[in-house]
mmCIF file of C-alpha atoms in Angstrom:
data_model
loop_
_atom_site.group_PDB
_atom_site.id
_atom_site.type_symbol
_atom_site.label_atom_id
_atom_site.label_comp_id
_atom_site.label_asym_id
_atom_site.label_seq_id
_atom_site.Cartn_x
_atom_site.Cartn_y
_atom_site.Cartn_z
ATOM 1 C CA UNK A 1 92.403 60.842 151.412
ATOM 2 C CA UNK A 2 94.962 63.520 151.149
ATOM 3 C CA UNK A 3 98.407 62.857 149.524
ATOM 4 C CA UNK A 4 101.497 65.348 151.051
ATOM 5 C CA UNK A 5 104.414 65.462 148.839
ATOM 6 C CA UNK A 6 107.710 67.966 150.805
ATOM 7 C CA UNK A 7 110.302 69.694 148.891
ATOM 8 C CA UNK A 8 113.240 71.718 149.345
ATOM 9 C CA UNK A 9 115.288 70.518 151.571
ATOM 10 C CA UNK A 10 118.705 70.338 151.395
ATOM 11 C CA UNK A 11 122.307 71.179 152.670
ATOM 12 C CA UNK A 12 123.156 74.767 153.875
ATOM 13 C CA UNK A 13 125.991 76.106 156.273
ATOM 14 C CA UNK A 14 124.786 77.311 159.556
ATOM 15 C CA UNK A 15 123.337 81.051 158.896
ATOM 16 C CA UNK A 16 121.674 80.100 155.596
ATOM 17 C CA UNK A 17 117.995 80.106 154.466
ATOM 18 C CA UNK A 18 115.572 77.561 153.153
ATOM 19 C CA UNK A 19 112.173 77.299 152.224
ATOM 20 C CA UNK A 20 110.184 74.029 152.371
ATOM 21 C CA UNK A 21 106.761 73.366 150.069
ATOM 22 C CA UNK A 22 104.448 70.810 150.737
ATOM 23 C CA UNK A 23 101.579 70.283 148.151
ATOM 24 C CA UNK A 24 98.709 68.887 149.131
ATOM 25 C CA UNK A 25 96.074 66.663 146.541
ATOM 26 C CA UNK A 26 93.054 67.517 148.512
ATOM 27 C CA UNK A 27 90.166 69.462 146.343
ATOM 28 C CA UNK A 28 89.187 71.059 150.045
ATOM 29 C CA UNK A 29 92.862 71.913 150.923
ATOM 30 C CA UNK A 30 91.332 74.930 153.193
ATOM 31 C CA UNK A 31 89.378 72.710 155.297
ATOM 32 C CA UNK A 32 92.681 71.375 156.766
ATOM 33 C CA UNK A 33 94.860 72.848 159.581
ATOM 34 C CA UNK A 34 98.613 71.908 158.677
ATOM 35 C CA UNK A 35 101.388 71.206 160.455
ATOM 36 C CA UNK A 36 105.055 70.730 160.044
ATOM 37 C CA UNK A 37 107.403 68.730 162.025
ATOM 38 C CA UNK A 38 110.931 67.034 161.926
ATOM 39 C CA UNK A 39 112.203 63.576 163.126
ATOM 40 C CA UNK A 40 116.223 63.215 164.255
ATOM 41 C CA UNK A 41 117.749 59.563 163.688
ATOM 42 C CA UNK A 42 116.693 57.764 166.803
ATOM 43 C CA UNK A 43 114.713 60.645 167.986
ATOM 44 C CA UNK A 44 111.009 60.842 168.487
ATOM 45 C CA UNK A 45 109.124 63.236 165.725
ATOM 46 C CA UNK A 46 108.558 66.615 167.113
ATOM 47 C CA UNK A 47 106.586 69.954 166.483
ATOM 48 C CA UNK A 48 108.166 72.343 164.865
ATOM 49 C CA UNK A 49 105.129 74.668 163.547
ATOM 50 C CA UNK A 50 101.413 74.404 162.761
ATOM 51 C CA UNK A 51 98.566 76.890 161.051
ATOM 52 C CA UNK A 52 94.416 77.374 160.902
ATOM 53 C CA UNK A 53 92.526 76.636 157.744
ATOM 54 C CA UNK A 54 92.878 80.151 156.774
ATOM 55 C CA UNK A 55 95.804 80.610 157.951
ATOM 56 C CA UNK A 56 95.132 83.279 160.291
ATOM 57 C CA UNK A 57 96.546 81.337 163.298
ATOM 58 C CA UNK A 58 100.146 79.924 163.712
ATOM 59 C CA UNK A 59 102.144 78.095 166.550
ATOM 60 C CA UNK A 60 105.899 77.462 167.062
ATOM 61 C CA UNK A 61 107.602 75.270 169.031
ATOM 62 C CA UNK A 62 109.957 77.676 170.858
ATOM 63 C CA UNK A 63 113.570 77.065 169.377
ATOM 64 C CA UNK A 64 112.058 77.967 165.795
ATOM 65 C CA UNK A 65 110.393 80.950 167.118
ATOM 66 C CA UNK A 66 111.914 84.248 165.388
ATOM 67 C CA UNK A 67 113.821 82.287 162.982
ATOM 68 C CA UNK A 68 110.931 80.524 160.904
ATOM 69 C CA UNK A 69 107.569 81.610 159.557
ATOM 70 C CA UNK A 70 105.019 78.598 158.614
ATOM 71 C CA UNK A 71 102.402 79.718 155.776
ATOM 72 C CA UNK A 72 99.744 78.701 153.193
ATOM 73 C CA UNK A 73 98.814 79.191 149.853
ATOM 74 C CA UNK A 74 95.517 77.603 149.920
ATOM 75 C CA UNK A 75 95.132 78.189 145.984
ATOM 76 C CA UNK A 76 97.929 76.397 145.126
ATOM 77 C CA UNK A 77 97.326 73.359 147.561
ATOM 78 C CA UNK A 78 100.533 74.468 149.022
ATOM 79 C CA UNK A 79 101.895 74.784 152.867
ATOM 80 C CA UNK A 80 105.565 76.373 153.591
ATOM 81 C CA UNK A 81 107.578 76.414 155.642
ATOM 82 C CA UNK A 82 110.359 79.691 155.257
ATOM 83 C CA UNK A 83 113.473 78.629 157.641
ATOM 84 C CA UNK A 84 115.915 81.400 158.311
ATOM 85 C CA UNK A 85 119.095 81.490 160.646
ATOM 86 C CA UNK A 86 119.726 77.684 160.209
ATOM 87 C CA UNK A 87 121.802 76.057 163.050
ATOM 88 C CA UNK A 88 123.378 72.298 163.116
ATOM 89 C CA UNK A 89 120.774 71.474 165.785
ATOM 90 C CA UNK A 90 117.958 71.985 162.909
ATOM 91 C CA UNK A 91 119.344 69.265 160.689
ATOM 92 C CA UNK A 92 116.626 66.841 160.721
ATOM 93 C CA UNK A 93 114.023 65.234 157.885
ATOM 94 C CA UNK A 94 111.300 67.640 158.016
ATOM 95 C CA UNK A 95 107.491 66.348 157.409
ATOM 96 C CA UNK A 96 104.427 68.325 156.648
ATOM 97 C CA UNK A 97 100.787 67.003 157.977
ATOM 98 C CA UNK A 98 97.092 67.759 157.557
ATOM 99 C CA UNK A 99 94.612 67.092 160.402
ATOM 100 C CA UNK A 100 91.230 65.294 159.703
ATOM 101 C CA UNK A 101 89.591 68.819 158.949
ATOM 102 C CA UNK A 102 86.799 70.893 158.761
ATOM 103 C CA UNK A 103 86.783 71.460 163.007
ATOM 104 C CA UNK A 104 89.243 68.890 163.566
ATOM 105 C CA UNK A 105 91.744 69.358 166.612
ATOM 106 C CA UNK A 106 95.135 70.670 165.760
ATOM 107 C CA UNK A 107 98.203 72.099 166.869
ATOM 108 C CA UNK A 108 101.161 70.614 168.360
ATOM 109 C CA UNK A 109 100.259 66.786 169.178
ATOM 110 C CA UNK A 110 101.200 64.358 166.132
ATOM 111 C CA UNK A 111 98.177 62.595 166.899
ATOM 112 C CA UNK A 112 96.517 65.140 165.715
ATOM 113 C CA UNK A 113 97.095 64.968 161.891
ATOM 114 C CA UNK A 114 95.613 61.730 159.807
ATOM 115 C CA UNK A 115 97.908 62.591 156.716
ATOM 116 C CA UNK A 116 101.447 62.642 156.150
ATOM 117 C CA UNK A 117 104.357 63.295 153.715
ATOM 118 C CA UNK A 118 107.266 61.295 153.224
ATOM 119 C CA UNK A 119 109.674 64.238 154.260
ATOM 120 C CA UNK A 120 112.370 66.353 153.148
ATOM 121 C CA UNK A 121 116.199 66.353 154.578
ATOM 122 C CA UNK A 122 117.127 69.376 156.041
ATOM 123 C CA UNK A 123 121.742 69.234 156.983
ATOM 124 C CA UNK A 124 123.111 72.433 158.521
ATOM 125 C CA UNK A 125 127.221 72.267 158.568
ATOM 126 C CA UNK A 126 129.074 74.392 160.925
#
């Protein structure tokens, strides 16, 4: 029973910089790996990023790598995601997840994460 709420998305020109929270009810928010990923109209969700429990461990789906960094505050409850570089090909509503923790799988399969946010809106104009 974990409740994801996203925030700061927005619109930027291509080049610009956001970061996206998500903030997580759990009490045991470090027993969950996290995971971010973004859905295009008419296009299946995808991976964009994921991180350990403690977040000493990080993937990136390729396009993303160098330009964003995914991170945890696991005091705060609080995954983000710091987006840098922004191109038009990013826009996209962007959803954070939390797998079914403790030694739960995780990574880059959707499947893998029982709990989901209702996303943030990420437009990049050129």
């Amino acid at each position: 029973q974990v409740q994801l709420v996203e925030s700061g998305g927005g619109l930027v020109q291509a080049g610009a910089s956001l970061r996206l929270s998500c903030v997580a009810s759990a009490r045991t928010f470090n027993l969950y790996a996290m995971g971010w990923f973004r859905q295009r109209p008419g296009k299946e969700r995808e991976f964009v990023a994921a991180i350990s429990r403690d977040g000493g461990l990080s993937d990136y789906e390729t396009s993303v790598k160098d330009r964003f960094t995914i991170s945890r505050d696991n005091a705060r409850n609080t995954l983000y995601l710091q987006m840098n570089s922004l191109k038009p090909d990013d826009t996209a509503n962007y959803y954070c997840a939390a797998n079914r923790g403790q030694n739960s799988a995780w990574g880059r399969r959707a499947d893998f994460y029982a709990y989901w946010g209702q996303g943030t809106q990420v437009t990049v104009s050129s």
